[in-house]
Short mmCIF file of C-alpha atoms and ligand atoms in Angstrom, two decimals:
data_model
loop_
_atom_site.label_atom_id
_atom_site.label_comp_id
_atom_site.label_asym_id
_atom_site.label_seq_id
_atom_site.Cartn_x
_atom_site.Cartn_y
_atom_site.Cartn_z
CA MET C 1 9.76 -33.38 9.93
CA PHE C 2 6.46 -31.54 10.36
CA GLU C 3 6.26 -32.55 14.01
CA THR C 4 8.70 -29.72 14.64
CA LEU C 5 6.17 -27.13 13.49
CA LYS C 6 3.53 -25.37 15.52
CA PRO C 7 0.53 -23.84 13.74
CA ALA C 8 1.36 -20.34 12.50
CA ALA C 9 -0.41 -17.42 14.10
CA PRO C 10 -3.18 -16.29 11.73
CA ASP C 11 -2.60 -13.07 9.81
CA GLY C 12 -4.54 -10.40 11.69
CA ILE C 13 -5.99 -8.88 8.53
CA LEU C 14 -6.67 -11.97 6.43
CA ALA C 15 -8.20 -13.97 9.32
CA LEU C 16 -11.02 -11.44 9.37
CA MET C 17 -12.05 -12.41 5.84
CA SER C 18 -13.07 -15.92 6.88
CA LEU C 19 -14.56 -14.83 10.22
CA TYR C 20 -16.75 -12.39 8.33
CA ARG C 21 -17.71 -14.95 5.68
CA ASP C 22 -18.83 -17.39 8.38
CA ASP C 23 -20.89 -14.83 10.31
CA PRO C 24 -24.61 -15.53 9.61
CA ARG C 25 -25.88 -12.14 10.83
CA ALA C 26 -27.67 -10.12 8.14
CA GLY C 27 -26.48 -6.68 9.22
CA LYS C 28 -22.77 -7.54 9.45
CA ILE C 29 -20.32 -4.95 8.11
CA ASP C 30 -16.87 -5.80 6.72
CA LEU C 31 -14.33 -3.03 7.24
CA GLY C 32 -11.33 -5.38 7.34
CA VAL C 33 -9.05 -6.20 4.43
CA GLY C 34 -8.08 -3.35 2.13
CA VAL C 35 -10.07 -3.88 -1.03
CA TYR C 36 -12.11 -1.17 -2.73
CA ARG C 37 -15.87 -1.59 -2.68
CA ASP C 38 -18.45 0.38 -4.63
CA GLU C 39 -21.83 1.45 -3.23
CA THR C 40 -23.26 -2.03 -3.88
CA GLY C 41 -20.44 -3.63 -1.87
CA ALA C 42 -18.81 -5.11 -4.99
CA THR C 43 -15.16 -4.89 -6.04
CA PRO C 44 -15.67 -4.56 -9.78
CA VAL C 45 -13.14 -5.08 -12.56
CA MET C 46 -12.37 -1.56 -13.80
CA ARG C 47 -13.80 -0.79 -17.25
CA ALA C 48 -10.40 0.15 -18.68
CA VAL C 49 -8.89 -3.09 -17.36
CA ARG C 50 -11.79 -5.11 -18.76
CA GLU C 51 -11.20 -3.55 -22.19
CA ALA C 52 -7.45 -4.23 -21.89
CA GLU C 53 -8.25 -7.87 -21.08
CA ARG C 54 -10.45 -8.07 -24.16
CA ARG C 55 -7.68 -6.68 -26.37
CA LEU C 56 -5.13 -8.98 -24.77
CA HIS C 57 -7.36 -11.97 -25.34
CA GLU C 58 -7.73 -11.07 -29.01
CA THR C 59 -4.10 -10.24 -29.75
CA GLN C 60 -1.97 -12.41 -27.47
CA ALA C 61 -0.45 -15.02 -29.76
CA SER C 62 1.80 -16.74 -27.23
CA LYS C 63 2.32 -17.20 -23.55
CA THR C 64 6.00 -18.02 -23.82
CA TYR C 65 8.39 -16.59 -21.22
CA LEU C 66 9.21 -12.90 -21.41
CA GLY C 67 12.26 -12.98 -19.15
CA LEU C 68 13.28 -12.24 -15.59
CA ALA C 69 12.12 -8.61 -15.65
CA GLY C 70 8.72 -9.49 -17.09
CA ASP C 71 7.21 -7.03 -19.56
CA THR C 72 9.84 -4.35 -20.16
CA ALA C 73 7.30 -1.91 -21.60
CA PHE C 74 5.25 -2.29 -18.39
CA ASN C 75 8.39 -1.58 -16.35
CA ALA C 76 9.15 1.61 -18.27
CA LEU C 77 5.54 2.78 -17.89
CA MET C 78 5.64 2.12 -14.14
CA ILE C 79 8.72 4.33 -13.77
CA GLY C 80 6.77 7.11 -15.45
CA LEU C 81 3.61 6.52 -13.42
CA VAL C 82 5.37 6.45 -10.05
CA LEU C 83 8.39 8.68 -10.52
CA GLY C 84 7.06 11.01 -13.20
CA GLU C 85 7.98 11.60 -16.81
CA ASP C 86 10.90 13.84 -15.78
CA ALA C 87 12.61 11.16 -13.69
CA ASP C 88 16.29 10.51 -14.44
CA ARG C 89 15.92 7.15 -16.16
CA THR C 90 19.67 6.72 -16.59
CA ARG C 91 19.84 5.74 -12.89
CA LEU C 92 16.45 4.00 -12.58
CA ARG C 93 15.66 0.33 -13.21
CA ALA C 94 12.36 -1.50 -12.73
CA ALA C 95 11.28 -5.13 -12.64
CA GLN C 96 7.74 -6.49 -12.81
CA THR C 97 6.78 -8.35 -9.64
CA PRO C 98 3.95 -10.48 -8.24
CA GLY C 99 2.13 -7.62 -6.44
CA GLY C 100 3.60 -4.99 -4.18
CA THR C 101 4.52 -7.71 -1.73
CA GLY C 102 6.71 -9.38 -4.36
CA ALA C 103 8.44 -6.04 -4.93
CA LEU C 104 8.99 -5.55 -1.20
CA ARG C 105 10.52 -9.01 -0.83
CA GLN C 106 12.69 -8.77 -3.93
CA LEU C 107 14.05 -5.38 -2.86
CA ALA C 108 14.53 -6.53 0.73
CA ASP C 109 16.61 -9.44 -0.54
CA LEU C 110 18.63 -6.99 -2.62
CA VAL C 111 19.34 -4.93 0.50
CA ARG C 112 20.50 -8.09 2.24
CA LEU C 113 22.89 -8.87 -0.64
CA ALA C 114 24.24 -5.33 -0.75
CA ARG C 115 24.36 -4.57 2.98
CA PRO C 116 23.91 -7.69 5.12
CA ASP C 117 24.27 -5.59 8.29
CA ALA C 118 21.80 -2.90 7.34
CA THR C 119 18.94 -2.13 9.69
CA VAL C 120 15.60 -1.31 8.09
CA TRP C 121 13.82 1.42 10.05
CA THR C 122 10.07 0.99 9.83
CA PRO C 123 7.37 3.46 10.88
CA ASP C 124 5.43 2.59 14.00
CA PRO C 125 2.72 1.73 13.12
CA THR C 126 3.12 0.20 9.69
CA TRP C 127 1.43 -2.44 7.51
CA PRO C 128 1.86 -5.56 9.68
CA ASN C 129 3.14 -7.65 6.75
CA HIS C 130 6.18 -5.38 6.33
CA LEU C 131 7.84 -7.04 9.30
CA PRO C 132 7.63 -10.71 8.20
CA ILE C 133 8.74 -9.73 4.69
CA LEU C 134 11.84 -7.96 6.02
CA ARG C 135 12.50 -10.77 8.47
CA ALA C 136 12.21 -13.38 5.74
CA ALA C 137 14.91 -11.47 3.87
CA GLY C 138 17.11 -11.80 6.96
CA LEU C 139 17.25 -8.09 7.68
CA LYS C 140 17.51 -6.37 11.03
CA ILE C 141 14.50 -4.21 11.85
CA ALA C 142 14.13 -1.14 14.04
CA SER C 143 11.19 1.23 14.30
CA PHE C 144 10.70 4.95 14.46
CA PRO C 145 7.62 6.64 15.98
CA TYR C 146 5.30 7.78 13.21
CA TYR C 147 1.85 8.52 14.52
CA ASP C 148 0.10 9.27 17.75
CA PRO C 149 -3.70 9.50 17.90
CA ALA C 150 -3.59 12.71 19.94
CA GLU C 151 -0.76 14.40 18.05
CA GLY C 152 -0.99 13.05 14.49
CA ILE C 153 2.33 12.46 12.74
CA THR C 154 5.12 12.50 15.33
CA PHE C 155 7.66 13.92 12.95
CA ASP C 156 10.15 15.30 15.47
CA ALA C 157 10.26 11.97 17.28
CA ALA C 158 10.68 10.18 13.93
CA VAL C 159 13.66 12.35 13.01
CA ALA C 160 15.14 11.93 16.50
CA ALA C 161 14.94 8.14 16.15
CA LEU C 162 16.32 8.18 12.61
CA ASN C 163 19.29 10.15 13.88
CA ASN C 164 20.35 6.84 15.45
CA ALA C 165 20.46 5.17 12.03
CA VAL C 166 23.90 4.66 10.53
CA SER C 167 25.11 5.10 6.99
CA GLY C 168 23.77 2.32 4.78
CA ASP C 169 20.66 1.79 6.89
CA VAL C 170 17.33 1.77 5.11
CA VAL C 171 14.22 3.82 5.97
CA LEU C 172 10.86 2.35 4.99
CA LEU C 173 8.24 4.97 4.11
CA HIS C 174 4.68 4.79 2.83
CA GLY C 175 4.49 6.78 -0.41
CA CYS C 176 0.90 7.87 0.30
CA CYS C 177 -2.26 6.75 2.09
CA HIS C 178 -0.33 5.46 5.10
CA ASN C 179 -1.56 2.00 6.11
CA PRO C 180 -3.01 1.84 8.79
CA THR C 181 -3.31 5.49 9.85
CA GLY C 182 -4.25 7.49 6.73
CA ALA C 183 -1.79 10.16 7.93
CA ASP C 184 0.69 11.21 5.23
CA LEU C 185 3.87 13.27 5.35
CA SER C 186 3.67 16.85 4.06
CA LEU C 187 6.02 17.87 1.24
CA ASP C 188 8.13 19.79 3.78
CA GLN C 189 8.46 16.59 5.78
CA TRP C 190 9.46 14.62 2.67
CA ALA C 191 12.08 17.29 2.01
CA ALA C 192 13.39 16.95 5.56
CA ILE C 193 13.60 13.17 5.09
CA ALA C 194 15.57 13.74 1.87
CA ASP C 195 18.00 16.00 3.77
CA LEU C 196 18.37 13.42 6.51
CA ALA C 197 18.95 10.61 4.00
CA VAL C 198 21.62 12.61 2.18
CA GLU C 199 23.33 13.77 5.40
CA ARG C 200 23.35 10.41 7.11
CA GLY C 201 23.77 8.14 4.06
CA LEU C 202 20.38 6.47 4.57
CA VAL C 203 18.57 4.70 1.74
CA PRO C 204 14.81 5.41 1.45
CA PHE C 205 12.65 2.37 0.67
CA VAL C 206 9.22 3.63 -0.37
CA ASP C 207 6.19 1.36 -0.44
CA ILE C 208 3.55 2.96 -2.67
CA ALA C 209 0.50 0.71 -2.82
CA TYR C 210 -2.35 3.24 -3.05
CA GLN C 211 -1.24 5.80 -5.64
CA GLY C 212 -4.34 7.69 -6.77
CA PHE C 213 -6.39 6.84 -3.68
CA GLY C 214 -5.29 9.87 -1.65
CA GLN C 215 -5.29 13.16 -3.53
CA GLY C 216 -4.51 12.18 -7.13
CA LEU C 217 -1.95 10.19 -9.13
CA ASP C 218 0.66 12.97 -9.24
CA GLU C 219 -0.12 14.42 -5.83
CA ASP C 220 0.23 11.01 -4.17
CA ALA C 221 3.63 10.49 -5.78
CA ALA C 222 4.99 13.95 -4.94
CA GLY C 223 6.96 12.70 -1.93
CA VAL C 224 8.59 9.75 -3.67
CA ARG C 225 9.41 11.96 -6.66
CA LEU C 226 10.97 14.58 -4.42
CA LEU C 227 13.18 11.91 -2.86
CA ALA C 228 14.17 10.47 -6.26
CA ALA C 229 15.32 13.91 -7.39
CA ARG C 230 17.53 14.36 -4.33
CA VAL C 231 18.90 11.13 -2.90
CA PRO C 232 21.70 9.11 -4.49
CA GLU C 233 20.08 5.71 -3.95
CA MET C 234 16.53 4.58 -3.35
CA LEU C 235 14.21 1.57 -3.52
CA VAL C 236 10.52 1.74 -4.47
CA ALA C 237 7.93 -1.04 -4.21
CA ALA C 238 4.86 -0.13 -6.25
CA SER C 239 1.61 -2.07 -6.33
CA CYS C 240 -1.08 -2.08 -9.02
CA SER C 241 -3.44 -4.19 -6.89
CA LYS C 242 -5.58 -1.32 -5.68
CA ASN C 243 -5.32 1.45 -8.28
CA PHE C 244 -5.98 -0.99 -11.15
CA SER C 245 -8.19 -3.24 -9.00
CA VAL C 246 -6.28 -6.35 -10.12
CA TYR C 247 -5.74 -7.69 -6.59
CA ARG C 248 -5.63 -11.44 -7.12
CA ASP C 249 -3.83 -11.24 -10.46
CA ARG C 250 -0.75 -9.92 -8.62
CA VAL C 251 1.26 -7.20 -10.27
CA GLY C 252 3.61 -4.54 -9.00
CA ALA C 253 7.08 -3.19 -9.72
CA ALA C 254 10.39 -3.20 -7.89
CA ILE C 255 12.18 0.01 -8.79
CA LEU C 256 15.73 0.95 -7.83
CA LEU C 257 17.65 4.21 -8.16
CA GLY C 258 21.44 3.86 -8.31
CA ARG C 259 24.16 6.46 -7.90
CA ASN C 260 25.05 6.06 -11.57
CA ALA C 261 24.10 3.88 -14.53
CA ALA C 262 26.82 1.29 -13.91
CA GLU C 263 25.82 0.75 -10.27
CA ALA C 264 22.14 0.69 -11.20
CA ASP C 265 22.86 -2.00 -13.83
CA ALA C 266 24.84 -4.15 -11.40
CA ALA C 267 22.16 -3.84 -8.71
CA TYR C 268 19.45 -4.60 -11.27
CA SER C 269 21.17 -7.79 -12.38
CA GLN C 270 21.27 -8.86 -8.73
CA LEU C 271 17.62 -7.90 -8.28
CA LEU C 272 16.64 -10.09 -11.22
CA GLY C 273 18.73 -12.90 -9.77
CA VAL C 274 16.74 -12.64 -6.54
CA GLY C 275 13.53 -13.00 -8.50
CA ARG C 276 14.94 -15.99 -10.35
CA GLY C 277 15.47 -17.69 -7.00
CA ILE C 278 11.92 -17.06 -5.77
CA TRP C 279 9.44 -17.02 -8.67
CA SER C 280 11.79 -17.23 -11.66
CA MET C 281 9.66 -15.05 -13.92
CA PRO C 282 6.75 -12.86 -12.77
CA PRO C 283 3.11 -13.59 -13.71
CA ASP C 284 2.09 -11.71 -16.83
CA HIS C 285 -1.66 -11.24 -17.18
CA ALA C 286 -2.31 -8.13 -15.06
CA ALA C 287 1.00 -6.52 -16.06
CA ALA C 288 0.02 -6.85 -19.72
CA CYS C 289 -3.38 -5.27 -18.94
CA VAL C 290 -1.79 -2.39 -17.02
CA ARG C 291 0.61 -1.87 -19.93
CA ILE C 292 -2.26 -1.79 -22.44
CA VAL C 293 -4.14 0.76 -20.30
CA LEU C 294 -1.14 3.01 -19.74
CA GLU C 295 0.08 3.04 -23.33
CA ASP C 296 -3.30 3.85 -24.90
CA GLU C 297 -4.27 7.49 -24.40
CA ALA C 298 -8.03 6.91 -24.38
CA LEU C 299 -7.90 3.87 -22.10
CA ARG C 300 -5.54 5.66 -19.76
CA ALA C 301 -7.95 8.59 -19.55
CA GLU C 302 -10.82 6.22 -18.82
CA TRP C 303 -8.82 4.50 -16.08
CA GLN C 304 -7.93 7.85 -14.52
CA ALA C 305 -11.58 8.90 -14.56
CA GLU C 306 -12.54 5.65 -12.81
CA LEU C 307 -9.80 6.22 -10.26
CA ASP C 308 -11.11 9.75 -9.69
CA THR C 309 -14.54 8.27 -8.95
CA VAL C 310 -13.03 5.78 -6.50
CA ARG C 311 -11.15 8.52 -4.69
CA ALA C 312 -14.13 10.87 -4.58
CA ARG C 313 -16.29 8.10 -3.13
CA MET C 314 -13.80 7.41 -0.35
CA LEU C 315 -13.49 11.11 0.45
CA ALA C 316 -17.27 11.45 0.67
CA LEU C 317 -17.47 8.37 2.91
CA ARG C 318 -14.80 9.80 5.20
CA GLN C 319 -16.75 13.03 5.49
CA GLY C 320 -20.08 11.30 6.06
CA PHE C 321 -18.65 8.85 8.58
CA ALA C 322 -16.95 11.61 10.60
CA GLU C 323 -20.25 13.51 10.69
CA ALA C 324 -22.23 10.41 11.71
CA LEU C 325 -19.75 9.72 14.51
CA ARG C 326 -19.94 13.34 15.63
CA ARG C 327 -23.73 13.02 15.93
CA ALA C 328 -23.58 9.62 17.64
CA SER C 329 -20.80 10.45 20.09
CA ASN C 330 -21.76 14.08 20.53
CA SER C 331 -18.07 14.91 20.34
CA ASP C 332 -15.34 15.81 17.85
CA ARG C 333 -13.33 12.74 18.83
CA PHE C 334 -13.60 11.22 15.35
CA ASP C 335 -13.33 14.39 13.24
CA PHE C 336 -9.78 13.43 12.20
CA ILE C 337 -11.25 10.76 9.90
CA ALA C 338 -12.42 13.43 7.45
CA GLY C 339 -8.94 14.94 7.19
CA GLN C 340 -7.00 11.73 6.61
CA ARG C 341 -6.50 10.14 3.20
CA GLY C 342 -6.55 6.80 1.47
CA MET C 343 -8.20 3.54 2.32
CA PHE C 344 -7.57 3.38 6.06
CA SER C 345 -7.77 5.18 9.36
CA ARG C 346 -7.88 3.90 12.90
CA LEU C 347 -10.84 4.53 15.17
CA GLY C 348 -8.67 4.56 18.28
CA LEU C 349 -10.53 1.72 20.03
CA THR C 350 -8.94 -0.72 22.47
CA PRO C 351 -8.50 -4.37 21.37
CA ASP C 352 -11.34 -5.29 23.72
CA GLU C 353 -13.65 -2.72 22.12
CA VAL C 354 -12.69 -4.04 18.66
CA THR C 355 -13.65 -7.57 19.74
CA ARG C 356 -16.96 -6.41 21.20
CA LEU C 357 -17.72 -4.46 18.05
CA ARG C 358 -17.34 -7.69 16.10
CA ASP C 359 -18.99 -10.11 18.54
CA GLU C 360 -21.87 -7.95 19.72
CA HIS C 361 -22.45 -5.70 16.70
CA GLY C 362 -21.16 -7.61 13.65
CA VAL C 363 -18.70 -4.90 12.65
CA TYR C 364 -15.35 -6.25 11.46
CA ILE C 365 -12.30 -4.02 11.81
CA VAL C 366 -8.62 -4.93 12.27
CA GLY C 367 -7.33 -5.45 15.84
CA ASP C 368 -5.57 -2.09 15.96
CA SER C 369 -9.00 -0.55 15.12
CA ARG C 370 -8.07 0.09 11.47
CA PHE C 371 -11.09 0.24 9.19
CA ASN C 372 -11.41 0.10 5.40
CA VAL C 373 -12.95 3.40 4.32
CA ALA C 374 -14.23 1.88 1.06
CA GLY C 375 -16.21 -0.72 3.02
CA LEU C 376 -18.27 1.91 4.87
CA PRO C 377 -21.96 1.49 4.09
CA GLY C 378 -22.90 4.95 2.81
CA ASP C 379 -26.61 4.43 3.48
CA ARG C 380 -26.11 3.11 7.04
CA LEU C 381 -23.48 5.41 8.50
CA ASP C 382 -25.64 6.48 11.45
CA ASP C 383 -26.39 2.85 12.27
CA LEU C 384 -22.68 1.99 12.09
CA ALA C 385 -21.74 5.02 14.21
CA ALA C 386 -24.28 3.96 16.84
CA ARG C 387 -22.76 0.48 17.01
CA ILE C 388 -19.28 1.96 17.47
CA VAL C 389 -20.40 4.36 20.16
CA ALA C 390 -22.13 1.47 21.93
CA VAL C 391 -18.77 -0.17 22.70
CA LEU C 392 -17.21 3.00 24.08
CA PRO C 393 -17.07 3.43 27.87
C1 LIG M 1 -4.45 -4.58 3.65
O1 LIG M 1 -3.62 -3.96 4.33
O2 LIG M 1 -5.59 -4.85 4.06
C2 LIG M 1 -4.09 -5.01 2.26
O3 LIG M 1 -2.83 -4.52 1.90
C3 LIG M 1 -4.25 -6.46 2.06
C4 LIG M 1 -3.18 -7.26 2.73
O4 LIG M 1 -2.58 -8.07 2.02
O5 LIG M 1 -2.96 -7.12 3.93
#
């Protein structure tokens, strides 16, 4: 049977990891995949998570199954973390998932069960993996313009495109720290999206994978919370990979908001059925650690302080990098980097310039010129800026 298969195209982000690993040059710089790095280049286990692991190790008496939804205490805590303590829990349900990607896929399959003809409107650009996930769920995909390097967020064009969506269609939005542009909606824009969703019967589907990396835990969730307070139905895929630094352990949450408790319950039972058909029951370890951190006041405070440090470091790197590029290019072309938020921005280079940056200068960024802010070498920003300017015309 395998003779029918051609090799799959490599994932544009993940392929960079092995290219970088195999590059023997000493001065190489990895700004590819979105993982946080500290000033030594390491991606450490957070102290609060390490302590949670220790407690888990000492107290966990069994590894028997917990059930289709995973750890229900974790799920309840995730609703609070993402949607706030005031959220209307009578209409909200959450299931533990293998990472944010698991949540995206489980919710996409739920959409397919509920509305097989729905189109999912995705921002252009978006995280490249959104498209295969939605396709794998068998959903139709359309895009709406989101960002233009010269203009920033193209909100009027986005609304104009979304006016072509029909009732029951789904609109995918990045909760914060838009990947790949670092350009986030203002609260007024979130409010306009809520109006549009209510008027046109559209269902927001929010992917929030970087909560706490932009402006703060509550600030980064302000848009998704505004929507949850106003729209009748909504889907939220939350990831703990980045803000708890538990990447490879895989934990996230699939959250749904129904029009009422009965519809939320029915949808939730279908959501769990989807999970049963893919992974049966979600992996536990990182979810248990996140639960231990969030339910212990002191550990939670320690985690938040660590997250504050992570965010402050990325903000300082953005500032320093924009200044270094200003000096190297003698222009304000890259000033926007300082004003954007989260782990990514795009330099605005052509694919050819991106390739030359890698081949001639050992700097690894994604093909659309997205770079990982946390990978910026704080002590070599002028050197990096010089390499970037060297590939410009
Ligand atoms: C990224 O965008 O780099 C991360 O979300 C990692 C991934 O899986 O692509």
